[in-house]
Short mmCIF file of C-alpha atoms in Angstrom, two decimals:
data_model
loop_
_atom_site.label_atom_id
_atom_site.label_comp_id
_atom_site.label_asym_id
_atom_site.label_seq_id
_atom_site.Cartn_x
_atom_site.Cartn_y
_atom_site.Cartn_z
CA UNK A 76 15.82 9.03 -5.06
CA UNK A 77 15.97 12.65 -6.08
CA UNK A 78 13.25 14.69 -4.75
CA UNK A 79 12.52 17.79 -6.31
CA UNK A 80 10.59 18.65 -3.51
CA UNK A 81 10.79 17.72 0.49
CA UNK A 82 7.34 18.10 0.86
CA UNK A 83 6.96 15.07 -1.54
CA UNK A 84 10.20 13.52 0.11
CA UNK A 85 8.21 13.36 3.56
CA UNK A 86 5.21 12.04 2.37
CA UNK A 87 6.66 9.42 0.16
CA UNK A 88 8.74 8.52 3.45
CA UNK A 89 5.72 8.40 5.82
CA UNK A 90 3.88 6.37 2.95
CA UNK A 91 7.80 3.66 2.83
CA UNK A 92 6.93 2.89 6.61
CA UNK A 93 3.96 0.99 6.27
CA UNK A 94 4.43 -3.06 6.12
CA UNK A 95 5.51 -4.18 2.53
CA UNK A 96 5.40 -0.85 0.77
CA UNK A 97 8.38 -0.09 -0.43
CA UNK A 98 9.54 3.62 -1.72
CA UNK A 99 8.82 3.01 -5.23
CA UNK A 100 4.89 2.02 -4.46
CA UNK A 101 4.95 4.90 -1.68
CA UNK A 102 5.74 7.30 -4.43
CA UNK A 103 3.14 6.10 -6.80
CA UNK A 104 0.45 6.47 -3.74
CA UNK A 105 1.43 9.69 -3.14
CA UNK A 106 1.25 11.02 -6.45
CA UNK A 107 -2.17 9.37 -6.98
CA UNK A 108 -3.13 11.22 -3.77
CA UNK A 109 -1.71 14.39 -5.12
CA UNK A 110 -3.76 13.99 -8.20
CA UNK A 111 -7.21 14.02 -6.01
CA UNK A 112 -9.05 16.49 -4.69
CA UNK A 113 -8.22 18.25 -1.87
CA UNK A 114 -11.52 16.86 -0.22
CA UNK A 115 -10.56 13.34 -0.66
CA UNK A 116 -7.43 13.96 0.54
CA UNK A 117 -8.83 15.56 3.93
CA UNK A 118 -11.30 12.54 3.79
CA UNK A 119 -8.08 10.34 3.66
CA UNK A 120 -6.79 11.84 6.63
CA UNK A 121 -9.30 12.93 8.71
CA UNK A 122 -10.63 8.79 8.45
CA UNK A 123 -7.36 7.77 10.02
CA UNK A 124 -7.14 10.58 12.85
CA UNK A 125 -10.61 9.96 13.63
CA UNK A 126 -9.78 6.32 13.96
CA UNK A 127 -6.65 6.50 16.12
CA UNK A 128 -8.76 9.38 18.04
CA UNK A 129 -12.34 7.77 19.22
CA UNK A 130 -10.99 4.05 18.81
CA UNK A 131 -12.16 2.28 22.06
CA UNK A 132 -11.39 -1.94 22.44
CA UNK A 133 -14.31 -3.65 23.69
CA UNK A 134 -13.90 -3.90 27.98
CA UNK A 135 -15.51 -7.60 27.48
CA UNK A 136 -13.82 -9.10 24.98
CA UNK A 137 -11.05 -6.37 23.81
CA UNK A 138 -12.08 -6.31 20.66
CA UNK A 139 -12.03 -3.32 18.30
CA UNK A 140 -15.18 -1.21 18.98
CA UNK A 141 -16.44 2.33 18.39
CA UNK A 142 -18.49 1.95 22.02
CA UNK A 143 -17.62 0.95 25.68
CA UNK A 144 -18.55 -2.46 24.91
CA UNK A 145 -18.70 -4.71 21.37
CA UNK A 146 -22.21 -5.19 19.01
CA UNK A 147 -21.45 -9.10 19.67
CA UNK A 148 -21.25 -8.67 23.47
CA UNK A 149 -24.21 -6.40 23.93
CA UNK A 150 -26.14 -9.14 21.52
CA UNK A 151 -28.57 -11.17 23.26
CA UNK A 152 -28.45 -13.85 20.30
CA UNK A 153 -24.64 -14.49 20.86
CA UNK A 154 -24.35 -17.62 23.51
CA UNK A 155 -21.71 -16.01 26.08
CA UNK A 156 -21.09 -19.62 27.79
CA UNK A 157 -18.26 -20.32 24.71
CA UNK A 158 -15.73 -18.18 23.90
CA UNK A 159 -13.47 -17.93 21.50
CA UNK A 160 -9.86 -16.64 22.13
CA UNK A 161 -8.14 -15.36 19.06
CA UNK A 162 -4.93 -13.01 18.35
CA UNK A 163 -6.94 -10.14 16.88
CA UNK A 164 -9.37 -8.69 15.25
CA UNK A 165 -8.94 -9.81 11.66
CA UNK A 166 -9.53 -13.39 12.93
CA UNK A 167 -12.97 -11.93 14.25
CA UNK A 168 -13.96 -10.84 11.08
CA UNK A 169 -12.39 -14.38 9.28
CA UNK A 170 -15.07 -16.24 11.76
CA UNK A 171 -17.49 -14.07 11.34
CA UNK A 172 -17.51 -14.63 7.97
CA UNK A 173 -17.81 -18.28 8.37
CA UNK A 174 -21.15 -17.50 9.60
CA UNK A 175 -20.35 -21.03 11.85
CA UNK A 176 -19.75 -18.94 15.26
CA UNK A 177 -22.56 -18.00 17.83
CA UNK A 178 -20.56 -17.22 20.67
CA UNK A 179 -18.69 -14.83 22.20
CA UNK A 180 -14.67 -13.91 20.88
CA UNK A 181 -11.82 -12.74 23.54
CA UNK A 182 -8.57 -10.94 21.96
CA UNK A 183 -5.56 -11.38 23.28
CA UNK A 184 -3.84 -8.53 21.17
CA UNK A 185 -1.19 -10.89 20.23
CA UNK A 186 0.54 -14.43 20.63
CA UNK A 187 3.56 -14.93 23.20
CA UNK A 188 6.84 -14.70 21.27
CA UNK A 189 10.06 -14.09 23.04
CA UNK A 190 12.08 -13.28 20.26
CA UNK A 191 9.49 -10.38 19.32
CA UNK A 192 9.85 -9.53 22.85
CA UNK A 193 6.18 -10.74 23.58
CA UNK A 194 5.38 -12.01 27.07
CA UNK A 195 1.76 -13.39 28.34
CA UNK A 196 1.95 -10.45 30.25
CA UNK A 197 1.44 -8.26 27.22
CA UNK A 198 -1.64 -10.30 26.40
CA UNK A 199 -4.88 -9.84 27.50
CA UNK A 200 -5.16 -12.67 28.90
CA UNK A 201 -5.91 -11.60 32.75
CA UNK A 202 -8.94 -10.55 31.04
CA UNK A 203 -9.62 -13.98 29.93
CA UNK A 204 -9.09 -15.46 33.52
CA UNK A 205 -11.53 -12.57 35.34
CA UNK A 206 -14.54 -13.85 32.69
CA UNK A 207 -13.94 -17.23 33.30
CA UNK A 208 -13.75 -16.17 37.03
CA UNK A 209 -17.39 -14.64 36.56
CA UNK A 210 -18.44 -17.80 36.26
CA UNK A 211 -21.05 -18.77 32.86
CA UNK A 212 -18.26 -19.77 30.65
CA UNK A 213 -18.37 -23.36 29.96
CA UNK A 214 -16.20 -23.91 26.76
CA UNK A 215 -13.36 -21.80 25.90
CA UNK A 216 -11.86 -22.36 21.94
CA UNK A 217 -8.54 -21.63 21.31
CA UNK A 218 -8.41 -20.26 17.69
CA UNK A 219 -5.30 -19.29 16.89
CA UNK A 220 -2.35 -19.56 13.94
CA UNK A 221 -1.02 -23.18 14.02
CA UNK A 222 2.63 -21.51 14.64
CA UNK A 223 5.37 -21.69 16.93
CA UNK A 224 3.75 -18.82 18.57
CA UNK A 225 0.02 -19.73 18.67
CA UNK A 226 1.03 -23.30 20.09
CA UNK A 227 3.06 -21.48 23.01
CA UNK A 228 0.49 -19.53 23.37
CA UNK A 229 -2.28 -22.68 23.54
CA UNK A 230 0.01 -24.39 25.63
CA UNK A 231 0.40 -21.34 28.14
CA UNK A 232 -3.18 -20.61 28.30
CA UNK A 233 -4.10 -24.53 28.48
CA UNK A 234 -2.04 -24.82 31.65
CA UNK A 235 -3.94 -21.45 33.01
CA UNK A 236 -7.38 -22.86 32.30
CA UNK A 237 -7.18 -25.79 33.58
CA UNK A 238 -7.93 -24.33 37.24
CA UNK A 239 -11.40 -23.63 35.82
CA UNK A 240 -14.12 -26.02 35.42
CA UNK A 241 -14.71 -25.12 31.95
CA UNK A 242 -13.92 -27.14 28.55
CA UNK A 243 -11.02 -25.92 26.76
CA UNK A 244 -10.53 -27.10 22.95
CA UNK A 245 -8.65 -26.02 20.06
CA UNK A 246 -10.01 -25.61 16.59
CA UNK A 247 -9.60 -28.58 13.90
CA UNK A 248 -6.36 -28.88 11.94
CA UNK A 249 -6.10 -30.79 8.96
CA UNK A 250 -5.96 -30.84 5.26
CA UNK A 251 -7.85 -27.73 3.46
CA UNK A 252 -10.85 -28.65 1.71
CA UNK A 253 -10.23 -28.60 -1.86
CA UNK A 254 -6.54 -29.70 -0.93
CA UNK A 255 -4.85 -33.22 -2.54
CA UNK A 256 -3.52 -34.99 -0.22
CA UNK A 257 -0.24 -35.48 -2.58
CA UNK A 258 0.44 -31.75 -2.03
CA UNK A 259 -0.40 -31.86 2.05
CA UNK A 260 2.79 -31.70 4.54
CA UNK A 261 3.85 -34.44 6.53
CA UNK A 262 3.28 -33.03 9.64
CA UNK A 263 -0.58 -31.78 9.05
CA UNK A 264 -1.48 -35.42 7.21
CA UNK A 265 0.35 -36.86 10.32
CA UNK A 266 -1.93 -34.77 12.62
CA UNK A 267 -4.91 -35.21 10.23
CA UNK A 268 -4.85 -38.83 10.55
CA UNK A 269 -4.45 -39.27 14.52
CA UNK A 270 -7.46 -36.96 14.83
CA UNK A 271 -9.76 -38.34 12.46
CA UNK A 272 -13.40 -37.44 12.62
CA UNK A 273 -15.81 -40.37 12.52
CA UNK A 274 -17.36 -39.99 8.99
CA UNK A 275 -21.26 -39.08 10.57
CA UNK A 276 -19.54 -36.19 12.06
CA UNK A 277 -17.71 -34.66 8.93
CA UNK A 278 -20.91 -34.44 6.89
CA UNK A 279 -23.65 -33.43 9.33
CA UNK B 38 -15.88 -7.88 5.63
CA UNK B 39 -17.80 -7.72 9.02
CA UNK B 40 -16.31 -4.80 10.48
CA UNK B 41 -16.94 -4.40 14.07
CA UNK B 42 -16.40 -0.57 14.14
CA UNK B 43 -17.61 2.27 11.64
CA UNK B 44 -14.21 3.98 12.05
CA UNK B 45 -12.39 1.37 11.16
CA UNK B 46 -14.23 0.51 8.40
CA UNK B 47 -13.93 3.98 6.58
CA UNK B 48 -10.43 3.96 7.29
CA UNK B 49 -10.02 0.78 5.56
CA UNK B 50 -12.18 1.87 2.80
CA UNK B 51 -10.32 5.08 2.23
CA UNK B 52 -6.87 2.94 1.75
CA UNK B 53 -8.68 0.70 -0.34
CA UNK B 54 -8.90 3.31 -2.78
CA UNK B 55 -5.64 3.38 -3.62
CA UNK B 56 -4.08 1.88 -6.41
CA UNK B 57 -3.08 -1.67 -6.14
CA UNK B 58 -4.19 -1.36 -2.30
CA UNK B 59 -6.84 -4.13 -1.91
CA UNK B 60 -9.48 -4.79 1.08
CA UNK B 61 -7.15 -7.05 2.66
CA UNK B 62 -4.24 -4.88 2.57
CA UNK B 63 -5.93 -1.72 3.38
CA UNK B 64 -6.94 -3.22 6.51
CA UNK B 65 -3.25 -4.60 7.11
CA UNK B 66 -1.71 -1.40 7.17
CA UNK B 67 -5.19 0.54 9.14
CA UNK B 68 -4.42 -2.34 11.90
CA UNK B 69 -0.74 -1.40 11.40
CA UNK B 70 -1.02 2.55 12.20
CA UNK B 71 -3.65 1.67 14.67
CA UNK B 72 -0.49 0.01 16.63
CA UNK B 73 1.60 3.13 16.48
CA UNK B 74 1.76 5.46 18.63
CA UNK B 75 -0.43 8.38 18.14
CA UNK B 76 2.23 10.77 17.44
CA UNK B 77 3.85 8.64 13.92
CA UNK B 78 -0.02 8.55 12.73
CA UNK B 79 0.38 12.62 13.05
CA UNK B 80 2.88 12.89 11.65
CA UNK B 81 1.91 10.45 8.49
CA UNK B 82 -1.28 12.30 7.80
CA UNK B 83 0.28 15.86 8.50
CA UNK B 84 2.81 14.89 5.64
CA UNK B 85 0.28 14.05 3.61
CA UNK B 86 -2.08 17.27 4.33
CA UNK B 87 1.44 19.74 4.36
CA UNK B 88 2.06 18.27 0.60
CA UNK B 89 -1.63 18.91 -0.47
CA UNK B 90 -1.84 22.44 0.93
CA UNK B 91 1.82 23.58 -0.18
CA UNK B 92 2.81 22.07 -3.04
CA UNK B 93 3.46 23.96 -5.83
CA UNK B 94 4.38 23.31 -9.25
CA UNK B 95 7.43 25.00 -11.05
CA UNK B 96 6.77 28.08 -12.92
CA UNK B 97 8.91 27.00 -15.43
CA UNK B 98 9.21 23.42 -15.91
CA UNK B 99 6.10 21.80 -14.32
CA UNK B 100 7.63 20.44 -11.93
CA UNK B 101 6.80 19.53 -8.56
CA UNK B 102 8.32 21.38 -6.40
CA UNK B 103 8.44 23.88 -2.65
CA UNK B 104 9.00 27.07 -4.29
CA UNK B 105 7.94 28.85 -7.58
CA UNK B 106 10.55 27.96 -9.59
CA UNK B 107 12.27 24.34 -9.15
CA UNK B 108 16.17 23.75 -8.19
CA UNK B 109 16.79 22.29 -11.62
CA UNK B 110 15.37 24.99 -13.22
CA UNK B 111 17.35 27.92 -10.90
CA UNK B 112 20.71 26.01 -11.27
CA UNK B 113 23.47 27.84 -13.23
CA UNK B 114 24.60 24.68 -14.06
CA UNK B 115 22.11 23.67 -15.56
CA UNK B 116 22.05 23.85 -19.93
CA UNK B 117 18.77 25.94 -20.68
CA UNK B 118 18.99 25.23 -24.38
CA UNK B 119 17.83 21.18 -23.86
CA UNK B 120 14.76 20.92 -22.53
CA UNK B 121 13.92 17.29 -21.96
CA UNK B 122 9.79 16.39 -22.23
CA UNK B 123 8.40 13.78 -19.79
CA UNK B 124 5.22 12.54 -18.48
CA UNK B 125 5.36 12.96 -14.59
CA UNK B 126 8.55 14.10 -12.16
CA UNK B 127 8.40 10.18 -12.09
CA UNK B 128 10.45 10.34 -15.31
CA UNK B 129 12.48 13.37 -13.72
CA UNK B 130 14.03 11.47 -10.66
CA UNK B 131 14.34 8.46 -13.06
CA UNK B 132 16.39 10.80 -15.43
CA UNK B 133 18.45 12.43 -12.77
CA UNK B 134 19.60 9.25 -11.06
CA UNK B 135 21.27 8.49 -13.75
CA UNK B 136 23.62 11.37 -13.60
CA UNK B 137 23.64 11.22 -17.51
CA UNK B 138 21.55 14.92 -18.48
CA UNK B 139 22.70 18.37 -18.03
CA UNK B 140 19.64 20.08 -19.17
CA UNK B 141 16.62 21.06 -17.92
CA UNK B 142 12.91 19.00 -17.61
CA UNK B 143 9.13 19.85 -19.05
CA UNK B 144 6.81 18.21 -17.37
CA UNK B 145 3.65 17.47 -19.28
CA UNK B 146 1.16 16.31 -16.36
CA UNK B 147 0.23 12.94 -18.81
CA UNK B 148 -0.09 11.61 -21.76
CA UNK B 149 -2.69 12.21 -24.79
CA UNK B 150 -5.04 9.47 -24.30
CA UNK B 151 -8.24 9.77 -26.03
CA UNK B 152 -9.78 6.66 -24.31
CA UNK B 153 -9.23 8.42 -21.09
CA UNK B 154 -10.46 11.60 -21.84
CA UNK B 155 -6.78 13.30 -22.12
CA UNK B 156 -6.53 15.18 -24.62
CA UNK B 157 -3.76 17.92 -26.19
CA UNK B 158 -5.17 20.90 -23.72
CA UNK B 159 -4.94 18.99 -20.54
CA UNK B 160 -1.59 18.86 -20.65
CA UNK B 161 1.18 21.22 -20.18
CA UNK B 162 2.04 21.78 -23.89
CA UNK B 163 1.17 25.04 -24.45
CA UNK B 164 3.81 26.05 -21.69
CA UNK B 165 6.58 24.14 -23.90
CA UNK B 166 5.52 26.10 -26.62
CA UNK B 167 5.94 29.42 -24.77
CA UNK B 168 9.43 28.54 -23.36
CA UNK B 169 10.30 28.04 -26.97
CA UNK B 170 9.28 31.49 -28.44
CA UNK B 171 11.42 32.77 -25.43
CA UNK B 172 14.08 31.01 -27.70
CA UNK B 173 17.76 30.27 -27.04
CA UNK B 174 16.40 26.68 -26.85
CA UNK B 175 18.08 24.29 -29.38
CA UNK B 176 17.17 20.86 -28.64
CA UNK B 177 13.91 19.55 -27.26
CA UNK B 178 14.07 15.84 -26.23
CA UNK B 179 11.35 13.44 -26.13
CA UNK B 180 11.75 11.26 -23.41
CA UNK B 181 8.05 9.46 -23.00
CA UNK B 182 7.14 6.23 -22.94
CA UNK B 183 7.27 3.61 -25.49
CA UNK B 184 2.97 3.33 -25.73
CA UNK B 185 0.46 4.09 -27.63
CA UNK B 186 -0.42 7.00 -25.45
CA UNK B 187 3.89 8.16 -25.68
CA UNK B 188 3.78 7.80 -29.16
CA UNK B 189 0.74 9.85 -30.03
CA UNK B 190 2.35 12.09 -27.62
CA UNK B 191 5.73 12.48 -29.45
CA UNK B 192 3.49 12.66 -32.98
CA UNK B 193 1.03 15.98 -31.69
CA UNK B 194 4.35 17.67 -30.39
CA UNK B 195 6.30 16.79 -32.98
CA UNK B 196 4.11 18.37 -35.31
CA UNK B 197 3.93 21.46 -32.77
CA UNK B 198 7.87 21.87 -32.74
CA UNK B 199 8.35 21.60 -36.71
CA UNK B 200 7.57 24.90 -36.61
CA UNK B 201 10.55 26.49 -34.51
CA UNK B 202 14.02 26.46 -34.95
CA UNK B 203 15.08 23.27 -32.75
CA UNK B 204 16.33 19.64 -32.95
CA UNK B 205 13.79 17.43 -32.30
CA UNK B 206 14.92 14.02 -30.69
CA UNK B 207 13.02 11.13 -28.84
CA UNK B 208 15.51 9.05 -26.51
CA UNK B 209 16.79 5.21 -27.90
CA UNK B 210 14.72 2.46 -28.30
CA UNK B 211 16.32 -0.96 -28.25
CA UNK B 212 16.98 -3.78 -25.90
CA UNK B 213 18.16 -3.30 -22.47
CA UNK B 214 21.39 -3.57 -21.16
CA UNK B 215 21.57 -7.30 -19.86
CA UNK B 216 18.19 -8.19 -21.92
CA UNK B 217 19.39 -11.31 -24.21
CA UNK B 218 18.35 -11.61 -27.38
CA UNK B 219 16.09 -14.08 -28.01
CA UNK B 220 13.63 -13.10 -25.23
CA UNK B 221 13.51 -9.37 -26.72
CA UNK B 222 9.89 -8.91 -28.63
CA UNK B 223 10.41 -8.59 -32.46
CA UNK B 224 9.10 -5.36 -32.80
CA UNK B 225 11.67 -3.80 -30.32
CA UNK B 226 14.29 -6.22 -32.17
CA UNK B 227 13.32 -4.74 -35.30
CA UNK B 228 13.74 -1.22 -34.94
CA UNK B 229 16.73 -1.65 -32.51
CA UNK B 230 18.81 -3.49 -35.55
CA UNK B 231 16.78 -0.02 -37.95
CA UNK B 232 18.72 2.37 -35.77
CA UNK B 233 21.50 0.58 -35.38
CA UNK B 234 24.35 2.85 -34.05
CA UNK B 235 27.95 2.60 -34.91
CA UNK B 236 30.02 0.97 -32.12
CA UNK B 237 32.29 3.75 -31.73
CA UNK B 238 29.39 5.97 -30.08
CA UNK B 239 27.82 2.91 -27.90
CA UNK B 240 31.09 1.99 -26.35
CA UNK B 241 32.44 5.96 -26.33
#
């Protein structure tokens, strides 16, 4: 591209870097930013250097906070006998949502992937173990993506848990609701059918 | 969404305001700066601040641009008696890259647009105008888009050139190079067999 400007240039590069925008939407986002006013342009910016500034994670649960310690681990309403181990903090918000959850959540910060370069040692999952070591904890849930990477990652922390006395489960796959079973995979249906639910349980 | 810290919230919200940037995504690329090291999230919103502050627009042309007057503009090799009209520099680097135009840009700012408030004064017309008087100009071309907004364009400055000494000329409508026929609309199909052009200038 032809820049008539480098100030522009920059900008429009900074803007390519981010995941799936590519320099043709990074130019239209900086021109729409351009177009503002200066005010919401310092708002812009200011809202991300504050963030990267004052951004703390949660010493419980390693969660994204804005103080020493998470809203749901300071709750008293939240049962912190179950916990539930996910990758990050988006998948706290997706259970959140659910409104199905009253426990407690423990990010790892990732899932172990060797060709990423990810080890178990980049997790937090000492974290996990020094909880559980507290004592309290009697089910942990292992919520995480039903890839290659989240099973390693089940299977590494399974093997880890086991030492405790403490019940370690997985959360339910299967076919979506709302999904036809024409359209499901092989694999899932598979899965879905060794692990059926006895019919009392699925509608109560 | 149940965020689980303010900052991160507004952050998301303030991506979320740009175009074509949903909740979703805007909280994709927060998480994704969050992850980089403090020194790249610098330097993204110091790009972006730098381009606010300094930016200037070319005395001349419109142009965006680091100095007063733009390269294209200061370039002896540049033919000062075409002036080529388009919406936003968008058009400019489009125009460039193709290698194809030895003249030099006016950049309106927009298009008229009653239904969004844009009318003949908020745009850079008036400028055009004056460059004109200044004469030795002899062709101004129209190079806006083919909508309702380009058109009514091209109409009010057609109208506003009649009255000086210059060729007036908007740039080819027709169908694309590669576009097959029969899935070209019939309006463009229309005019492109209305202006037909003999084959010794398309192939020359």
């Amino acid at each position: 591209m032809n820049f008539s400007s480098k100030l522009l240039e920059n900008a429009v590069e900074e803007f390519g870097r981010l995941p799936g925008v590519g320099k043709k939407t990074a130019l239209r986002l900086v021109l729409h930013l351009l177009k503002q006013q200066d005010a919401e342009v310092t708002r812009f910016t200011q809202s991300l250097n504050l963030l990267k500034e004052k951004i703390q994670y949660c010493k419980e649960c390693y969660n994204i906070s804005d103080d020493e310690v998470c809203e749901i681990c300071l709750s008293v309403k939240r049962d912190k006998s179950t916990i539930c181990v996910v990758e990050d903090t988006r998948d706290v918000m997706a259970i959140e949502n659910t409104n199905q959850y009253q426990g407690v959540y423990h990010v790892l910060g990732g899932l172990i992937s060797p060709m990423d370069g990810v080890g178990p040692s980049d997790l937090k999952i000492e974290g996990l173990l020094q909880r559980l070591r507290a004592g309290d904890v009697k089910e942990v849930i292992l919520a995480l993506s039903a890839t290659m990477e989240g099973d390693t990652t089940i299977f590494y922390l399974y093997r880890k848990l086991k030492e405790f006395n403490v019940q370690v489960s997985t959360i339910a796959r299967g076919i979506a609701f709302g999904g036809e079973l024409e359209y499901v995979d092989e694999i899932t249906l598979g899965r879905s059918i060794l692990t059926r639910v006895p019919y009392e349980r699925n509608v109560g």
